[in-house]
mmCIF file of C-alpha atoms in Angstrom:
data_model
loop_
_atom_site.group_PDB
_atom_site.id
_atom_site.type_symbol
_atom_site.label_atom_id
_atom_site.label_comp_id
_atom_site.label_asym_id
_atom_site.label_seq_id
_atom_site.Cartn_x
_atom_site.Cartn_y
_atom_site.Cartn_z
ATOM 1 C CA MET A 1 13.246 5.105 -4.888
ATOM 2 C CA LEU A 2 10.342 7.052 -4.409
ATOM 3 C CA GLU A 3 7.818 5.859 -1.414
ATOM 4 C CA LEU A 4 4.775 7.115 -0.973
ATOM 5 C CA GLY A 5 3.145 7.105 2.528
ATOM 6 C CA PRO A 6 6.006 6.230 4.684
ATOM 7 C CA GLY A 7 4.907 7.065 7.777
ATOM 8 C CA ALA A 8 7.277 6.794 10.474
ATOM 9 C CA GLY A 9 9.724 4.870 8.023
ATOM 10 C CA ILE A 10 9.544 1.193 9.289
ATOM 11 C CA GLU A 11 10.528 -0.180 5.168
ATOM 12 C CA THR A 12 12.224 3.342 4.975
ATOM 13 C CA ILE A 13 15.241 3.177 7.033
ATOM 14 C CA PRO A 14 16.195 -0.485 6.692
ATOM 15 C CA LEU A 15 16.701 0.849 3.217
ATOM 16 C CA LEU A 16 18.746 4.255 3.788
ATOM 17 C CA LEU A 17 20.745 1.307 6.305
ATOM 18 C CA GLU A 18 21.236 -0.717 3.015
ATOM 19 C CA GLY A 19 22.875 2.304 1.122
ATOM 20 C CA HIS A 20 19.333 3.254 -0.876
ATOM 21 C CA ARG A 21 18.443 6.706 -1.378
ATOM 22 C CA VAL A 22 15.014 7.551 -0.948
ATOM 23 C CA PHE A 23 12.648 9.943 -1.404
ATOM 24 C CA ALA A 24 9.443 9.414 0.676
ATOM 25 C CA VAL A 25 6.000 11.457 -0.073
ATOM 26 C CA ASP A 26 3.491 11.376 2.806
ATOM 27 C CA ILE A 27 0.401 13.401 3.476
ATOM 28 C CA SER A 28 1.769 14.380 6.877
ATOM 29 C CA PRO A 29 4.142 16.943 7.765
ATOM 30 C CA GLY A 30 4.517 15.553 11.396
ATOM 31 C CA MET A 31 5.064 11.765 10.122
ATOM 32 C CA LEU A 32 8.039 13.154 8.193
ATOM 33 C CA SER A 33 9.495 14.630 10.906
ATOM 34 C CA VAL A 34 9.429 11.552 12.694
ATOM 35 C CA LEU A 35 11.054 9.669 9.802
ATOM 36 C CA ARG A 36 13.924 12.606 9.217
ATOM 37 C CA ASN A 37 14.474 12.117 12.713
ATOM 38 C CA ARG A 38 14.944 8.443 12.955
ATOM 39 C CA ALA A 39 17.377 9.264 9.965
ATOM 40 C CA GLU A 40 19.608 11.489 11.452
ATOM 41 C CA GLU A 41 19.546 9.323 14.867
ATOM 42 C CA SER A 42 20.531 6.570 12.175
ATOM 43 C CA GLY A 43 23.180 8.564 10.500
ATOM 44 C CA VAL A 44 21.553 8.341 7.147
ATOM 45 C CA SER A 45 19.885 11.407 6.660
ATOM 46 C CA ASN A 46 22.050 12.713 3.720
ATOM 47 C CA ALA A 47 20.179 9.963 1.534
ATOM 48 C CA LEU A 48 16.412 10.795 2.665
ATOM 49 C CA GLU A 49 14.886 13.351 0.862
ATOM 50 C CA THR A 50 10.701 14.224 2.102
ATOM 51 C CA ARG A 51 8.101 16.352 0.784
ATOM 52 C CA ALA A 52 4.965 16.693 2.113
ATOM 53 C CA GLY A 53 1.290 16.114 0.231
ATOM 54 C CA PRO A 54 -1.569 13.678 -0.715
ATOM 55 C CA VAL A 55 -0.457 11.159 -3.208
ATOM 56 C CA GLY A 56 -3.090 12.827 -5.802
ATOM 57 C CA GLY A 57 -1.044 16.210 -5.920
ATOM 58 C CA LEU A 58 2.040 14.027 -6.985
ATOM 59 C CA GLU A 59 1.947 15.873 -10.413
ATOM 60 C CA GLY A 60 2.670 19.272 -8.491
ATOM 61 C CA LEU A 61 4.629 17.714 -5.938
ATOM 62 C CA LEU A 62 7.351 15.824 -8.468
ATOM 63 C CA SER A 63 7.119 18.755 -11.001
ATOM 64 C CA ASP A 64 10.527 20.107 -10.469
ATOM 65 C CA LEU A 65 12.607 16.295 -10.903
ATOM 66 C CA SER A 66 13.327 15.388 -14.256
ATOM 67 C CA ALA A 67 11.907 12.199 -16.152
ATOM 68 C CA GLY A 68 12.847 9.390 -15.030
ATOM 69 C CA TYR A 69 14.243 10.305 -11.980
ATOM 70 C CA PHE A 70 13.308 7.165 -9.857
ATOM 71 C CA ARG A 71 15.065 3.974 -10.385
ATOM 72 C CA GLY A 72 12.257 2.116 -8.420
ATOM 73 C CA GLY A 73 8.735 3.243 -6.749
ATOM 74 C CA PHE A 74 6.386 1.314 -3.710
ATOM 75 C CA SER A 75 3.680 2.351 -1.280
ATOM 76 C CA THR A 76 2.959 -0.634 1.056
ATOM 77 C CA PHE A 77 0.840 1.266 3.748
ATOM 78 C CA GLY A 78 -2.256 2.063 1.723
ATOM 79 C CA ALA A 79 -1.180 5.660 0.797
ATOM 80 C CA LEU A 80 -3.680 5.232 -2.306
ATOM 81 C CA ASN A 81 -6.559 4.063 -0.596
ATOM 82 C CA LEU A 82 -6.492 7.447 0.885
ATOM 83 C CA GLU A 83 -7.372 9.294 -2.733
ATOM 84 C CA PRO A 84 -10.686 9.445 -3.613
ATOM 85 C CA ASP A 85 -9.516 10.112 -7.136
ATOM 86 C CA LEU A 86 -6.582 8.606 -8.562
ATOM 87 C CA SER A 87 -6.809 9.741 -11.679
ATOM 88 C CA ARG A 88 -3.338 12.017 -12.151
ATOM 89 C CA VAL A 89 -1.637 9.761 -10.509
ATOM 90 C CA PRO A 90 -0.414 7.176 -12.716
ATOM 91 C CA ARG A 91 0.710 9.440 -15.263
ATOM 92 C CA ALA A 92 2.942 11.486 -12.684
ATOM 93 C CA LEU A 93 4.337 8.238 -11.543
ATOM 94 C CA ALA A 94 5.043 7.526 -15.208
ATOM 95 C CA ARG A 95 7.089 10.806 -15.532
ATOM 96 C CA VAL A 96 9.913 10.613 -12.712
ATOM 97 C CA LEU A 97 10.201 6.220 -12.821
ATOM 98 C CA ALA A 98 12.606 5.548 -15.672
ATOM 99 C CA PRO A 99 11.385 3.084 -18.116
ATOM 100 C CA ASP A 100 11.824 -0.667 -17.347
ATOM 101 C CA SER A 101 11.632 0.053 -13.169
ATOM 102 C CA PRO A 102 9.150 -1.883 -10.896
ATOM 103 C CA LEU A 103 6.226 -0.559 -9.001
ATOM 104 C CA PHE A 104 5.247 -1.704 -5.599
ATOM 105 C CA LEU A 105 2.173 -1.273 -4.039
ATOM 106 C CA ALA A 106 -0.079 -2.418 -1.268
ATOM 107 C CA ILE A 107 -4.252 -1.590 -1.935
ATOM 108 C CA LEU A 108 -7.141 -2.062 0.334
ATOM 109 C CA ASN A 109 -9.188 -4.791 -1.720
ATOM 110 C CA ARG A 110 -12.689 -3.461 -2.607
ATOM 111 C CA TYR A 111 -14.190 -7.217 -2.432
ATOM 112 C CA GLY A 112 -11.609 -8.861 0.428
ATOM 113 C CA VAL A 113 -14.192 -11.668 1.589
ATOM 114 C CA PRO A 114 -11.987 -13.226 4.598
ATOM 115 C CA PRO A 115 -12.599 -9.656 6.332
ATOM 116 C CA LEU A 116 -16.001 -9.788 5.450
ATOM 117 C CA LEU A 117 -16.466 -13.229 6.801
ATOM 118 C CA PHE A 118 -14.644 -12.711 9.821
ATOM 119 C CA SER A 119 -16.537 -10.231 10.880
ATOM 120 C CA ILE A 120 -20.029 -11.846 10.231
ATOM 121 C CA LEU A 121 -18.309 -14.018 12.625
ATOM 122 C CA GLN A 122 -17.750 -11.676 15.374
ATOM 123 C CA GLY A 123 -21.330 -10.293 14.834
ATOM 124 C CA ARG A 124 -20.197 -6.929 13.715
ATOM 125 C CA LEU A 125 -23.018 -5.773 11.573
ATOM 126 C CA ALA A 126 -21.551 -2.085 11.328
ATOM 127 C CA GLU A 127 -18.538 -3.534 10.394
ATOM 128 C CA ILE A 128 -19.605 -5.151 7.861
ATOM 129 C CA ARG A 129 -21.880 -2.202 6.615
ATOM 130 C CA ALA A 130 -18.263 -0.080 6.594
ATOM 131 C CA ARG A 131 -16.780 -2.579 4.603
ATOM 132 C CA LEU A 132 -18.712 -2.378 1.579
ATOM 133 C CA ALA A 133 -19.009 1.882 1.545
ATOM 134 C CA ASP A 134 -17.386 3.496 -0.303
ATOM 135 C CA PRO A 135 -15.304 5.641 1.296
ATOM 136 C CA ILE A 136 -15.216 3.305 4.311
ATOM 137 C CA PRO A 137 -15.768 5.604 7.296
ATOM 138 C CA PRO A 138 -12.614 6.614 9.555
ATOM 139 C CA GLU A 139 -12.304 3.524 11.977
ATOM 140 C CA GLY A 140 -15.542 1.602 10.238
ATOM 141 C CA ILE A 141 -13.102 -1.176 10.050
ATOM 142 C CA GLY A 142 -10.508 -0.319 12.682
ATOM 143 C CA TYR A 143 -8.474 2.217 10.148
ATOM 144 C CA PRO A 144 -8.316 6.136 11.737
ATOM 145 C CA LEU A 145 -8.650 7.237 8.171
ATOM 146 C CA ALA A 146 -11.649 7.496 5.483
ATOM 147 C CA LEU A 147 -10.701 4.594 2.334
ATOM 148 C CA HIS A 148 -11.696 4.273 -0.944
ATOM 149 C CA ALA A 149 -11.223 0.402 -1.686
ATOM 150 C CA PHE A 150 -10.618 -1.220 -5.446
ATOM 151 C CA THR A 151 -9.703 -3.930 -7.159
ATOM 152 C CA ARG A 152 -6.043 -5.258 -8.823
ATOM 153 C CA GLY A 153 -8.276 -4.811 -11.913
ATOM 154 C CA GLU A 154 -9.282 -1.252 -11.358
ATOM 155 C CA LEU A 155 -5.909 -0.415 -10.741
ATOM 156 C CA ALA A 156 -4.182 -1.844 -13.584
ATOM 157 C CA ARG A 157 -7.238 -0.246 -15.555
ATOM 158 C CA ARG A 158 -6.093 2.676 -14.832
ATOM 159 C CA PHE A 159 -2.126 2.544 -14.921
ATOM 160 C CA ASN A 160 -2.204 1.439 -18.391
ATOM 161 C CA PRO A 161 -0.343 1.730 -20.454
ATOM 162 C CA TRP A 162 2.480 3.645 -18.690
ATOM 163 C CA PHE A 163 2.366 0.150 -16.063
ATOM 164 C CA SER A 164 2.193 -3.541 -17.358
ATOM 165 C CA LEU A 165 0.998 -5.744 -14.370
ATOM 166 C CA GLU A 166 4.091 -8.391 -13.406
ATOM 167 C CA GLY A 167 1.988 -10.240 -10.376
ATOM 168 C CA VAL A 168 -0.498 -10.125 -7.933
ATOM 169 C CA GLU A 169 -0.730 -11.272 -3.978
ATOM 170 C CA ALA A 170 -2.639 -10.942 -1.260
ATOM 171 C CA VAL A 171 -1.192 -10.063 2.000
ATOM 172 C CA THR A 172 -2.870 -12.900 4.066
ATOM 173 C CA VAL A 173 -6.361 -15.301 2.992
ATOM 174 C CA VAL A 174 -6.921 -17.107 6.019
ATOM 175 C CA SER A 175 -5.529 -15.135 8.975
ATOM 176 C CA PRO A 176 -8.197 -13.129 10.479
ATOM 177 C CA THR A 177 -7.959 -9.166 9.831
ATOM 178 C CA HIS A 178 -5.642 -7.453 13.038
ATOM 179 C CA TYR A 179 -8.765 -5.820 13.995
ATOM 180 C CA SER A 180 -10.312 -9.104 14.699
ATOM 181 C CA HIS A 181 -9.774 -9.220 18.378
ATOM 182 C CA ARG A 182 -12.254 -12.080 19.325
ATOM 183 C CA LEU A 183 -10.808 -14.522 16.875
ATOM 184 C CA TRP A 184 -7.409 -13.823 17.718
ATOM 185 C CA ALA A 185 -7.748 -14.437 21.297
ATOM 186 C CA PHE A 186 -8.913 -17.364 20.636
ATOM 187 C CA THR A 187 -6.067 -18.330 18.607
ATOM 188 C CA SER A 188 -3.379 -20.338 20.135
ATOM 189 C CA PRO A 189 0.034 -20.325 19.025
ATOM 190 C CA SER A 190 0.566 -23.322 17.322
ATOM 191 C CA GLY A 191 -3.275 -22.351 15.443
ATOM 192 C CA ARG A 192 -1.776 -18.906 14.277
ATOM 193 C CA ALA A 193 1.198 -20.890 12.978
ATOM 194 C CA SER A 194 -0.901 -23.227 11.199
ATOM 195 C CA LEU A 195 -2.727 -19.896 9.498
ATOM 196 C CA ALA A 196 0.391 -18.470 8.492
ATOM 197 C CA ARG A 197 1.391 -21.572 6.619
ATOM 198 C CA TRP A 198 -1.891 -21.983 4.631
ATOM 199 C CA ASP A 199 -1.260 -18.126 3.679
ATOM 200 C CA ALA A 200 1.739 -19.213 2.516
ATOM 201 C CA ARG A 201 0.884 -21.533 0.124
ATOM 202 C CA LEU A 202 -2.517 -19.734 -1.208
ATOM 203 C CA THR A 203 -2.051 -15.747 -1.286
ATOM 204 C CA LYS A 204 -0.019 -16.591 -4.759
ATOM 205 C CA ARG A 205 -2.769 -18.669 -5.870
ATOM 206 C CA TRP A 206 -6.110 -17.507 -8.026
ATOM 207 C CA PRO A 207 -8.718 -17.514 -6.768
ATOM 208 C CA PHE A 208 -7.163 -16.439 -3.147
ATOM 209 C CA ARG A 209 -4.585 -14.124 -4.462
ATOM 210 C CA GLU A 210 -7.627 -11.550 -5.341
ATOM 211 C CA LEU A 211 -9.671 -12.074 -2.219
ATOM 212 C CA GLY A 212 -7.834 -10.880 0.707
ATOM 213 C CA GLU A 213 -8.005 -7.889 2.770
ATOM 214 C CA TRP A 214 -4.978 -6.446 1.221
ATOM 215 C CA THR A 215 -3.257 -7.070 -1.808
ATOM 216 C CA PHE A 216 0.476 -6.696 -3.148
ATOM 217 C CA VAL A 217 0.614 -5.626 -6.871
ATOM 218 C CA THR A 218 3.737 -5.459 -8.771
ATOM 219 C CA PHE A 219 4.065 -3.150 -11.907
ATOM 220 C CA ARG A 220 6.706 -2.299 -14.378
ATOM 221 C CA ARG A 221 6.788 1.198 -16.024
ATOM 222 C CA SER A 222 7.010 0.016 -19.794
ATOM 223 C CA TRP A 223 8.350 2.253 -22.655
ATOM 224 C CA THR A 224 5.133 4.488 -23.405
ATOM 225 C CA PRO A 225 6.058 7.877 -23.017
ATOM 226 C CA VAL A 226 4.272 10.369 -21.621
#
C-alpha cells in the first residue's frame, strides 16, 4: 500500500508488523530515515520502501511504477494540506492505485467551526485570523508548517472522475483542539470522557461531519482510465 506523509511511522510500523508492505513517501528525508531505522529495529525493513519528495511531485516520484501497482493508499497526517496546488495529485494517484482500491485521507478542513469557537473562548484573535488565512502561516494554529485547508467538497471535485467518494467523518467535533491548552486544563478526566462520547455520536452525522478541524475522507478508485 501507498502511504503519504508517514512521519516517524506511527501507523506504518504497526502495518508492517501485521504483514503489509508499505511504500512511504514523505517530504522530509530526515523523517524517512527515522522510519527506516524503526523498521530495521522491528525486523520489518524488508517490507518497507521509501522515497523523499512532496505530494505535489508524485507524478515524477512514482513514474517508474506500473499502473495499478498499489492495492490501497492513505494519508492521515495532513500531507495533502502542505500542497498549494493539488491539481496533478489525483491523476498521479489514479495511475498507481488499482481499480476498486480504497484511498483514505485526513484533511485540515477549511470551515472547521469548533476550532474557531475554541479560539474565541480563549480570546486568541491572532489564531482566528490565522485559521481563516490561506495559507495558514507556520505556528498560526499550532502546526510548524504553512498549511492549505480545503473542504471535503473541494477535495471530491478534484479527485473526480478517478475516485468516488465513499465516506466522510470528522475526527472530532466537540473536543477542543490539541492546541487549546487552556480549555484542556479546565477539563476533568470525566469531562474528557464525556466529550469523547459526544464525538463518537456526532462525527459521522450531517452536518457535524463537515465541521470538525480535521476530516477523514474515504475514496474508492473508479474504473475510469487515466
